Amino acid sequence: MKPKDAATLIIIRDNHEVLLGVRSARHIFMPHKYVFPGGRVDAGDARVASPIALRPEVVAKLAANATPARARALAMTAVRETFEETGLILGHAVATPPTTRSPGWRPFFARGYIPALDHLDYVARAITPTKRVRRFDARFFLVDAAHMSGELRGNGELEHLHWAPLQTATELDLSPITELVLDLLKDKLAGIAPNPSEGVPLYRQLYGKELIEFH
């Protein structure tokens, strides 16, 4: 099964808490596991206008395996899915938001915002192992909670949404990739993250072995 493009948003608050929620029991893929908000790319994510672009250095990181258009669609997915699942908006308020035929983006624009892609950083990528019920090629974006607007509320996809302290978050029933990315985030905040020249870490399996590569 070919992995489908997906995007995840890690929201960090005061450099010591991250937003996590439990995937609903009705999900086939990783039910009952704590994860960051996110989901698969929707067709509208590539078509909807985004007046505020990703920063050039973020586009450069994504360019290792994504065209500029695909990179923008992934970032838009992270923003849209986070709004749907948590009620939080990464956006700039505008007097006249865009109109769209995309059902996924109408509620976002109805709040009077446009996506603020310039606040995103790209920190990790993970490809779901083969022989899983669902496979995703997920990009993990990072943003400071100071840039988020709105009130935290779920739509049922993620339950028990809460700010988890970084130091104790690994005590939760995390998905394997969430735990790996949390370790990466802790290292990044401690100043011991991978050298930027090495690229962005890619987590995947090959012949049953866990691998971390850089691209």
Coordinates of C-alpha atoms in Angstrom, one line a residue:
M1 CA 0.0 0.0 0.0
K2 CA 1.5 3.3 -1.0
P3 CA 1.7 5.8 1.9
K4 CA -0.7 8.8 1.6
D5 CA 0.6 12.3 2.3
A6 CA -0.3 13.6 5.8
A7 CA 0.8 16.4 8.1
T8 CA 0.9 16.9 11.8
L9 CA 1.3 20.0 14.0
I10 CA 3.2 20.0 17.2
I11 CA 2.1 23.0 19.3
I12 CA 4.5 23.8 22.1
R13 CA 3.5 26.2 25.0
D14 CA 6.1 28.0 27.1
N15 CA 8.8 25.6 25.9
H16 CA 7.6 22.8 28.3
E17 CA 4.1 21.7 27.2
V18 CA 2.7 20.1 24.1
L19 CA -0.8 19.6 22.9
L20 CA -1.9 15.9 22.8
G21 CA -5.1 14.1 22.4
V22 CA -6.3 10.5 22.2
R23 CA -7.4 9.0 18.9
S24 CA -11.0 7.9 19.1
A25 CA -11.9 4.2 19.4
R26 CA -13.6 4.4 16.0
H27 CA -10.3 5.0 14.2
I28 CA -8.9 1.9 12.5
F29 CA -5.4 3.5 12.5
M30 CA -3.9 3.8 16.1
P31 CA -7.1 3.9 18.2
H32 CA -6.6 4.9 21.9
K33 CA -3.2 6.3 21.3
Y34 CA -2.1 9.8 22.2
V35 CA -1.0 11.9 19.2
F36 CA -0.5 15.4 18.0
P37 CA -3.3 16.9 15.8
G38 CA -3.1 16.2 12.1
G39 CA -4.3 14.1 9.2
R40 CA -4.1 13.3 5.6
V41 CA -3.9 15.9 2.8
D42 CA -7.2 16.9 1.3
A43 CA -7.6 18.0 -2.3
G44 CA -8.6 21.5 -1.1
D45 CA -5.3 21.9 0.8
A46 CA -3.6 22.2 -2.6
R47 CA -6.1 24.5 -4.2
V48 CA -7.1 27.0 -1.5
A49 CA -5.3 30.3 -1.7
S50 CA -2.6 31.0 1.0
P51 CA -1.5 34.6 0.9
I52 CA 1.1 34.1 3.6
A53 CA 3.8 31.7 2.4
L54 CA 6.1 29.3 4.3
R55 CA 9.4 30.8 5.1
P56 CA 12.1 30.1 2.5
E57 CA 14.2 28.0 4.9
V58 CA 11.2 25.8 5.6
V59 CA 10.5 25.3 1.9
A60 CA 14.2 24.4 1.5
K61 CA 13.9 21.7 4.1
L62 CA 10.7 20.3 2.5
A63 CA 12.3 20.5 -1.0
A64 CA 14.3 17.3 -0.4
N65 CA 11.1 15.3 -1.2
A66 CA 8.4 17.7 -2.1
T67 CA 7.8 20.3 -4.8
P68 CA 6.9 23.8 -3.6
A69 CA 3.2 23.2 -4.3
R70 CA 3.3 19.9 -2.4
A71 CA 5.1 21.5 0.5
R72 CA 2.5 24.2 0.7
A73 CA -0.3 21.7 0.6
L74 CA 1.3 19.8 3.5
A75 CA 1.5 22.9 5.6
M76 CA -2.1 23.8 4.8
T77 CA -3.1 20.3 5.9
A78 CA -1.4 20.8 9.3
V79 CA -3.3 24.1 9.8
R80 CA -6.7 22.8 8.7
E81 CA -6.6 19.5 10.6
T82 CA -5.5 21.3 13.8
F83 CA -8.4 23.7 13.5
E84 CA -10.8 20.8 12.9
E85 CA -9.6 18.6 15.7
T86 CA -8.8 21.2 18.4
G87 CA -10.5 24.5 17.5
L88 CA -7.2 26.3 17.5
I89 CA -6.4 28.6 14.6
L90 CA -2.9 29.3 13.2
G91 CA -3.9 32.4 11.2
H92 CA -3.9 36.1 10.8
A93 CA -7.2 37.9 11.2
V94 CA -8.4 39.8 8.1
A95 CA -11.3 42.0 7.4
T96 CA -12.3 40.0 4.3
P97 CA -11.2 36.4 4.3
P98 CA -11.2 34.4 1.1
T99 CA -14.1 32.5 -0.2
T100 CA -13.7 28.9 -1.3
R101 CA -15.7 25.9 -2.5
S102 CA -13.6 23.6 -0.3
P103 CA -15.8 22.3 2.5
G104 CA -12.8 21.7 4.6
W105 CA -11.7 25.3 4.5
R106 CA -15.0 27.2 4.7
P107 CA -15.3 26.9 8.6
F108 CA -11.7 28.3 8.9
F109 CA -12.3 31.3 6.7
A110 CA -15.7 31.9 8.4
R111 CA -13.8 32.7 11.6
G112 CA -12.2 35.6 9.8
Y113 CA -8.6 34.3 9.4
I114 CA -6.1 33.3 6.7
P115 CA -3.5 30.6 7.4
A116 CA -0.3 31.9 8.9
L117 CA 2.2 29.5 7.3
D118 CA 5.1 31.8 8.1
H119 CA 5.0 30.6 11.8
L120 CA 5.6 26.9 10.9
D121 CA 8.9 25.0 11.1
Y122 CA 9.4 21.6 9.6
V123 CA 11.1 19.2 12.1
A124 CA 10.5 15.5 11.2
R125 CA 9.1 13.0 8.7
A126 CA 7.8 9.5 9.3
I127 CA 6.6 6.8 6.9
T128 CA 4.2 4.1 8.3
P129 CA 5.7 0.6 8.1
T130 CA 4.3 -1.8 5.5
K131 CA 1.6 -4.3 6.3
R132 CA -0.4 -1.7 8.3
V133 CA -4.1 -1.1 7.9
R134 CA -3.3 2.5 6.9
R135 CA 0.0 4.0 5.6
F136 CA 1.0 7.6 5.7
D137 CA 4.0 9.7 4.7
A138 CA 3.7 12.3 7.5
R139 CA 5.5 15.6 7.9
F140 CA 5.7 17.1 11.3
F141 CA 5.5 20.8 11.7
L142 CA 6.2 22.8 14.8
V143 CA 4.7 26.1 16.1
D144 CA 4.7 28.1 19.3
A145 CA 1.3 28.3 21.0
A146 CA 1.7 32.0 21.2
H147 CA 0.8 32.2 17.5
M148 CA -2.5 30.2 18.0
S149 CA -6.0 31.7 18.4
G150 CA -9.3 30.3 19.5
E151 CA -10.6 28.1 22.3
L152 CA -9.5 24.5 22.8
R153 CA -12.3 22.2 21.9
G154 CA -12.5 18.8 20.2
N155 CA -14.6 17.5 17.3
G156 CA -14.6 13.9 18.5
E157 CA -11.6 12.7 16.5
L158 CA -9.2 13.5 19.4
E159 CA -10.4 13.0 22.9
H160 CA -8.9 14.3 26.2
L161 CA -7.1 17.2 24.5
H162 CA -4.7 18.7 27.0
W163 CA -1.4 20.4 27.4
A164 CA 1.0 17.7 28.5
P165 CA 4.4 18.5 30.2
L166 CA 7.2 17.4 28.0
Q167 CA 9.0 15.7 30.8
T168 CA 6.1 13.4 31.7
A169 CA 4.4 13.1 28.3
T170 CA 6.1 9.8 27.6
E171 CA 4.2 8.3 30.5
L172 CA 1.1 8.5 28.4
D173 CA 0.0 5.7 25.9
L174 CA 1.7 7.3 23.0
S175 CA 1.9 6.2 19.4
P176 CA 5.5 5.0 18.6
I177 CA 6.2 7.9 16.3
T178 CA 4.8 10.5 18.7
E179 CA 7.2 9.2 21.3
L180 CA 10.1 9.5 18.9
V181 CA 9.2 13.0 17.9
L182 CA 8.8 14.1 21.5
D183 CA 12.3 12.9 22.2
L184 CA 13.5 14.8 19.2
L185 CA 11.7 17.9 20.5
K186 CA 13.2 17.6 23.9
D187 CA 16.7 17.4 22.4
K188 CA 15.9 20.4 20.1
L189 CA 14.9 22.5 23.1
A190 CA 18.0 21.4 25.0
G191 CA 20.2 22.5 22.1
I192 CA 21.3 19.0 21.2
A193 CA 19.1 18.5 18.1
P194 CA 20.7 17.1 14.9
N195 CA 23.0 19.5 13.1
P196 CA 21.0 21.5 10.6
S197 CA 23.5 20.4 7.9
E198 CA 22.3 16.8 8.4
G199 CA 18.8 17.7 7.4
V200 CA 15.4 16.6 8.8
P201 CA 15.1 13.2 10.5
L202 CA 13.0 10.6 8.6
Y203 CA 11.7 7.7 10.7
R204 CA 10.8 4.5 8.8
Q205 CA 11.3 0.7 8.9
L206 CA 13.4 -1.4 6.5
Y207 CA 13.3 -5.2 6.6
G208 CA 11.7 -4.9 10.1
K209 CA 14.3 -2.6 11.5
E210 CA 13.7 0.9 12.8
L211 CA 15.8 3.5 10.9
I212 CA 16.4 7.2 11.3
E213 CA 17.8 8.9 8.2
F214 CA 18.3 12.5 7.4
H215 CA 17.2 14.3 4.3

